[in-house]
Amino acid sequence: MTAQPSLSRRAAAELVGTAGLLVVVIGSGLKAAELSRDTGVALIANSFASAIGLGLIITIFGPLSGAHLNPVVTLTSWWSRRTGGEGLGGREALVYTVAQSAGAIGGALVAEVMFGRTPGTFATQVRDGGHLLIGEVVATAGLVLLIQGLGRIGRPRLVPAAVAAYIAAAIWFTSSGSFANPAGTIGRSFSDSFTGIAPESLPGFVGAQLVGGILGLVLAALLYGTGTGTGTTTGPTTTTRSRSRFGRSAKPAPVDGASPAKAAYETVG
């Protein structure tokens, strides 16, 4: 049995994974805009590529860091530990959040350079209005509820596909386009493109995402109880057997000494 990856390795996984996510999101948006002037066609291409890329990134980095790629997911993991479940400590959560933010900015700059654009140009697309902020609350709450729910019912192996599918759908059914990620939102402000967001729109979007994260936690507690499964990470952690609110024991995730998230991503068969 090997030891859990060090915090530095996990932080590196969060940085590289979040950077990769931003390269996929912004790069696919730039490519789509090059190939079609039809906004609907461009959005289809962008959402499809973003979902596939996200699912693959979660799959590859999940065994290392849990593949949070998102400060809201990290904060819900920290809160889960605070309330007696599995999750990250305060120092770990801070390191993860810094790594994700740096990775998001780096990924945005790489995408800009890759398409022959001047890196470091801020986005000019202003996204404001209460209806967009409501969209971000809904998108983020749904994401947190999905991750929490799958962890608490003992189905963490579904997380990569489920999160990818949810984001693909939420890009379409929310008014905001489902940024649902403070680090990703900051990163997208460094790209004056189809997927960008002007810096002046950041406070509203990030605030709405944090509210959505809290709402997702509340909904998960109401629906599944507080001791029904794993902590809140994109790569769910291990847990001991506990009594579910439905009157039967919840099956714990397998234990793997290398990483508390690794068992969730092992190939079945």
Coordinates of C-alpha atoms in Angstrom, one line a residue:
M1 CA 0.0 0.0 0.0
T2 CA 1.5 3.4 -1.0
A3 CA 0.9 6.6 0.8
Q4 CA -1.6 9.2 -0.2
P5 CA -0.1 11.7 -2.8
S6 CA 1.6 14.6 -1.1
L7 CA -0.2 18.0 -1.0
S8 CA 2.3 19.4 -3.5
R9 CA 1.4 16.6 -6.0
R10 CA -2.3 17.1 -5.4
A11 CA -2.0 20.8 -5.9
A12 CA 0.0 20.3 -9.1
A13 CA -2.8 18.0 -10.3
E14 CA -5.4 20.7 -9.5
L15 CA -3.3 23.3 -11.3
V16 CA -2.7 21.3 -14.4
G17 CA -6.3 19.9 -14.5
T18 CA -7.9 23.3 -14.2
A19 CA -5.5 24.7 -16.8
G20 CA -6.5 21.9 -19.1
L21 CA -10.2 22.6 -18.5
L22 CA -9.7 26.3 -19.5
V23 CA -7.8 25.3 -22.6
V24 CA -10.7 23.1 -23.6
V25 CA -13.4 25.6 -22.8
I26 CA -11.8 28.6 -24.4
G27 CA -10.0 26.8 -27.2
S28 CA -13.2 25.1 -28.4
G29 CA -15.0 28.4 -28.2
L30 CA -12.4 30.1 -30.4
K31 CA -12.4 27.2 -32.9
A32 CA -16.2 27.2 -33.0
A33 CA -16.3 30.9 -33.7
E34 CA -13.7 30.5 -36.5
L35 CA -15.8 27.8 -38.2
S36 CA -19.3 29.3 -37.8
R37 CA -20.9 32.6 -37.4
D38 CA -24.0 30.9 -36.2
T39 CA -24.0 31.4 -32.4
G40 CA -26.2 28.3 -31.9
V41 CA -23.8 26.1 -33.8
A42 CA -20.8 27.5 -32.0
L43 CA -22.5 26.9 -28.6
I44 CA -23.3 23.3 -29.6
A45 CA -19.6 22.7 -30.5
N46 CA -18.3 24.4 -27.4
S47 CA -20.6 22.6 -25.0
F48 CA -19.9 19.2 -26.6
A49 CA -16.1 19.7 -26.4
S50 CA -16.2 21.1 -22.9
A51 CA -18.2 18.2 -21.6
I52 CA -15.9 15.6 -23.1
G53 CA -12.8 17.4 -22.0
L54 CA -14.2 17.8 -18.4
G55 CA -15.1 14.1 -18.1
L56 CA -11.6 13.1 -19.3
I57 CA -9.8 15.5 -17.0
I58 CA -11.8 14.3 -14.0
T59 CA -11.0 10.7 -14.9
I60 CA -7.3 11.2 -15.2
F61 CA -6.8 13.5 -12.2
G62 CA -9.4 12.1 -9.9
P63 CA -7.1 9.4 -8.5
L64 CA -4.5 12.1 -7.6
S65 CA -6.4 15.0 -6.1
G66 CA -10.1 14.3 -6.5
A67 CA -10.1 16.6 -9.5
H68 CA -12.1 19.3 -7.9
L69 CA -11.0 21.9 -10.5
N70 CA -13.4 24.3 -8.8
P71 CA -13.1 26.3 -5.6
V72 CA -16.8 25.7 -4.8
V73 CA -16.2 22.0 -4.9
T74 CA -13.2 22.4 -2.7
L75 CA -15.0 24.5 -0.2
T76 CA -17.9 22.0 0.1
S77 CA -15.2 19.3 0.7
W78 CA -13.8 21.4 3.5
W79 CA -17.2 22.0 5.0
S80 CA -17.9 18.3 4.8
R81 CA -14.9 17.6 7.0
R82 CA -15.9 20.4 9.4
T83 CA -19.2 18.6 9.9
G84 CA -17.7 15.2 10.6
G85 CA -17.4 13.7 7.1
E86 CA -14.5 13.1 4.8
G87 CA -12.9 16.0 3.0
L88 CA -10.0 18.5 3.0
G89 CA -8.5 20.4 5.9
G90 CA -8.3 24.2 5.8
R91 CA -4.7 24.4 4.6
E92 CA -5.4 21.9 1.9
A93 CA -8.5 23.8 0.7
L94 CA -6.5 27.0 0.5
V95 CA -3.7 25.4 -1.5
Y96 CA -6.3 23.8 -3.8
T97 CA -8.1 27.1 -4.4
V98 CA -4.8 28.9 -5.2
A99 CA -3.7 26.2 -7.6
Q100 CA -7.1 26.1 -9.4
S101 CA -7.1 29.9 -9.8
A102 CA -3.5 30.0 -11.1
G103 CA -4.2 27.0 -13.4
A104 CA -7.3 28.7 -14.8
I105 CA -5.5 31.9 -15.7
G106 CA -2.6 29.9 -17.2
G107 CA -4.9 27.8 -19.2
A108 CA -6.7 30.9 -20.6
L109 CA -3.3 32.4 -21.7
V110 CA -2.3 29.1 -23.3
A111 CA -5.5 28.9 -25.3
E112 CA -5.0 32.5 -26.5
V113 CA -1.5 31.9 -27.6
M114 CA -2.4 28.6 -29.3
F115 CA -4.9 30.5 -31.6
G116 CA -2.4 33.2 -32.4
R117 CA -4.0 35.8 -30.2
T118 CA -2.4 38.3 -27.9
P119 CA -2.3 36.8 -24.4
G120 CA -3.4 38.8 -21.4
T121 CA -6.2 40.8 -23.1
F122 CA -9.1 41.1 -20.8
A123 CA -12.6 40.1 -22.0
T124 CA -15.0 42.9 -22.9
Q125 CA -18.2 40.8 -22.9
V126 CA -20.2 42.2 -20.0
R127 CA -22.5 39.7 -18.4
D128 CA -24.8 41.4 -15.9
G129 CA -28.4 41.3 -14.8
G130 CA -30.2 39.5 -12.0
H131 CA -31.5 36.8 -14.4
L132 CA -27.9 35.8 -15.2
L133 CA -26.9 35.6 -11.5
I134 CA -29.9 33.4 -10.8
G135 CA -28.7 31.2 -13.6
E136 CA -25.3 30.9 -11.9
V137 CA -26.9 30.1 -8.5
V138 CA -29.0 27.3 -10.2
A139 CA -26.0 25.9 -12.2
T140 CA -23.7 25.8 -9.2
A141 CA -26.3 24.4 -6.8
G142 CA -27.1 21.6 -9.2
L143 CA -23.4 20.7 -9.6
V144 CA -22.9 20.5 -5.9
L145 CA -26.1 18.5 -5.4
L146 CA -25.0 16.1 -8.1
I147 CA -21.6 15.5 -6.6
Q148 CA -22.9 15.3 -3.1
G149 CA -25.7 13.0 -4.0
L150 CA -23.6 10.5 -5.9
G151 CA -21.1 10.4 -3.0
R152 CA -23.8 9.9 -0.4
I153 CA -25.6 7.1 -2.2
G154 CA -22.3 5.3 -2.8
R155 CA -22.0 5.8 -6.6
P156 CA -18.8 7.8 -7.0
R157 CA -17.8 6.0 -10.1
L158 CA -20.5 7.8 -12.0
V159 CA -19.0 11.2 -11.2
P160 CA -16.9 11.8 -14.3
A161 CA -19.7 11.0 -16.7
A162 CA -22.4 12.6 -14.6
V163 CA -20.6 15.9 -14.1
A164 CA -19.7 16.1 -17.7
A165 CA -23.3 15.5 -18.8
Y166 CA -24.6 18.0 -16.3
I167 CA -22.3 20.8 -17.5
A168 CA -23.2 20.1 -21.1
A169 CA -26.9 20.4 -20.2
A170 CA -26.5 23.4 -17.9
I171 CA -24.7 25.4 -20.6
W172 CA -28.0 25.2 -22.4
F173 CA -30.7 25.3 -19.7
T174 CA -29.3 28.2 -17.6
S175 CA -29.4 31.8 -18.6
S176 CA -25.8 32.4 -17.7
G177 CA -24.3 29.6 -19.7
S178 CA -23.3 27.7 -16.5
F179 CA -19.8 29.0 -15.6
A180 CA -20.4 27.4 -12.1
N181 CA -16.7 27.7 -11.2
P182 CA -15.1 30.8 -9.6
A183 CA -11.6 29.9 -10.8
G184 CA -12.9 29.1 -14.3
T185 CA -14.8 32.4 -14.3
I186 CA -11.6 34.4 -13.4
G187 CA -9.7 32.5 -16.1
R188 CA -12.3 33.3 -18.7
S189 CA -11.9 37.0 -18.0
F190 CA -8.4 36.7 -19.6
S191 CA -9.9 35.9 -23.0
D192 CA -11.8 38.4 -25.1
S193 CA -13.7 35.7 -26.9
F194 CA -16.9 33.8 -27.3
T195 CA -16.5 32.3 -23.8
G196 CA -15.1 35.3 -22.1
I197 CA -16.5 37.5 -19.2
A198 CA -15.5 41.1 -18.5
P199 CA -13.7 41.7 -15.2
E200 CA -16.4 44.0 -14.0
S201 CA -18.9 41.0 -14.2
L202 CA -16.7 38.8 -11.9
P203 CA -17.9 39.9 -8.5
G204 CA -21.6 39.1 -9.3
F205 CA -20.8 35.8 -10.9
V206 CA -18.4 34.6 -8.2
G207 CA -20.8 35.7 -5.5
A208 CA -23.7 33.8 -7.2
Q209 CA -21.6 30.7 -7.5
L210 CA -20.8 30.8 -3.8
V211 CA -24.5 31.2 -3.0
G212 CA -25.2 28.3 -5.3
G213 CA -22.6 26.1 -3.5
I214 CA -24.3 26.8 -0.1
L215 CA -27.7 26.1 -1.6
G216 CA -26.4 22.8 -3.1
L217 CA -25.1 21.7 0.3
V218 CA -28.4 22.5 2.0
L219 CA -30.4 20.6 -0.6
A220 CA -28.0 17.6 -0.3
A221 CA -28.5 17.6 3.5
L222 CA -32.3 17.8 3.2
L223 CA -32.5 15.0 0.6
Y224 CA -29.7 12.7 1.8
G225 CA -29.0 13.6 5.4
T226 CA -25.7 14.6 6.7
G227 CA -24.1 11.2 7.4
T228 CA -25.1 9.2 4.4
G229 CA -21.9 9.0 2.4
T230 CA -18.7 10.5 1.4
G231 CA -17.4 14.0 1.7
T232 CA -18.0 16.5 -1.1
T233 CA -15.3 16.1 -3.7
T234 CA -15.4 15.6 -7.4
G235 CA -13.4 12.5 -6.7
P236 CA -15.3 11.2 -3.7
T237 CA -13.4 10.0 -0.6
T238 CA -13.8 6.8 1.4
T239 CA -16.2 6.5 4.3
T240 CA -17.2 4.1 6.9
R241 CA -20.5 2.3 6.8
S242 CA -23.3 4.6 8.0
R243 CA -27.0 4.4 8.5
S244 CA -28.9 6.1 5.7
R245 CA -32.1 8.1 6.2
F246 CA -33.9 5.5 4.2
G247 CA -33.4 2.9 6.9
R248 CA -30.6 0.7 5.5
S249 CA -26.9 0.8 5.6
A250 CA -25.1 2.8 3.0
K251 CA -22.4 0.9 1.2
P252 CA -19.0 2.5 1.7
A253 CA -16.7 3.3 -1.1
P254 CA -13.7 0.9 -1.4
V255 CA -10.6 1.9 0.5
D256 CA -7.3 2.5 -1.3
G257 CA -4.2 3.4 0.6
A258 CA -2.8 5.4 -2.3
S259 CA -5.4 8.0 -2.4
P260 CA -8.9 8.4 -0.8
A261 CA -10.2 9.2 -4.3
K262 CA -8.5 6.5 -6.3
A263 CA -11.0 3.7 -5.6
A264 CA -13.8 5.8 -7.2
Y265 CA -12.0 5.7 -10.5
E266 CA -10.7 2.2 -10.7
T267 CA -11.8 0.4 -13.9
V268 CA -14.5 -2.1 -13.2
G269 CA -13.9 -5.7 -14.5

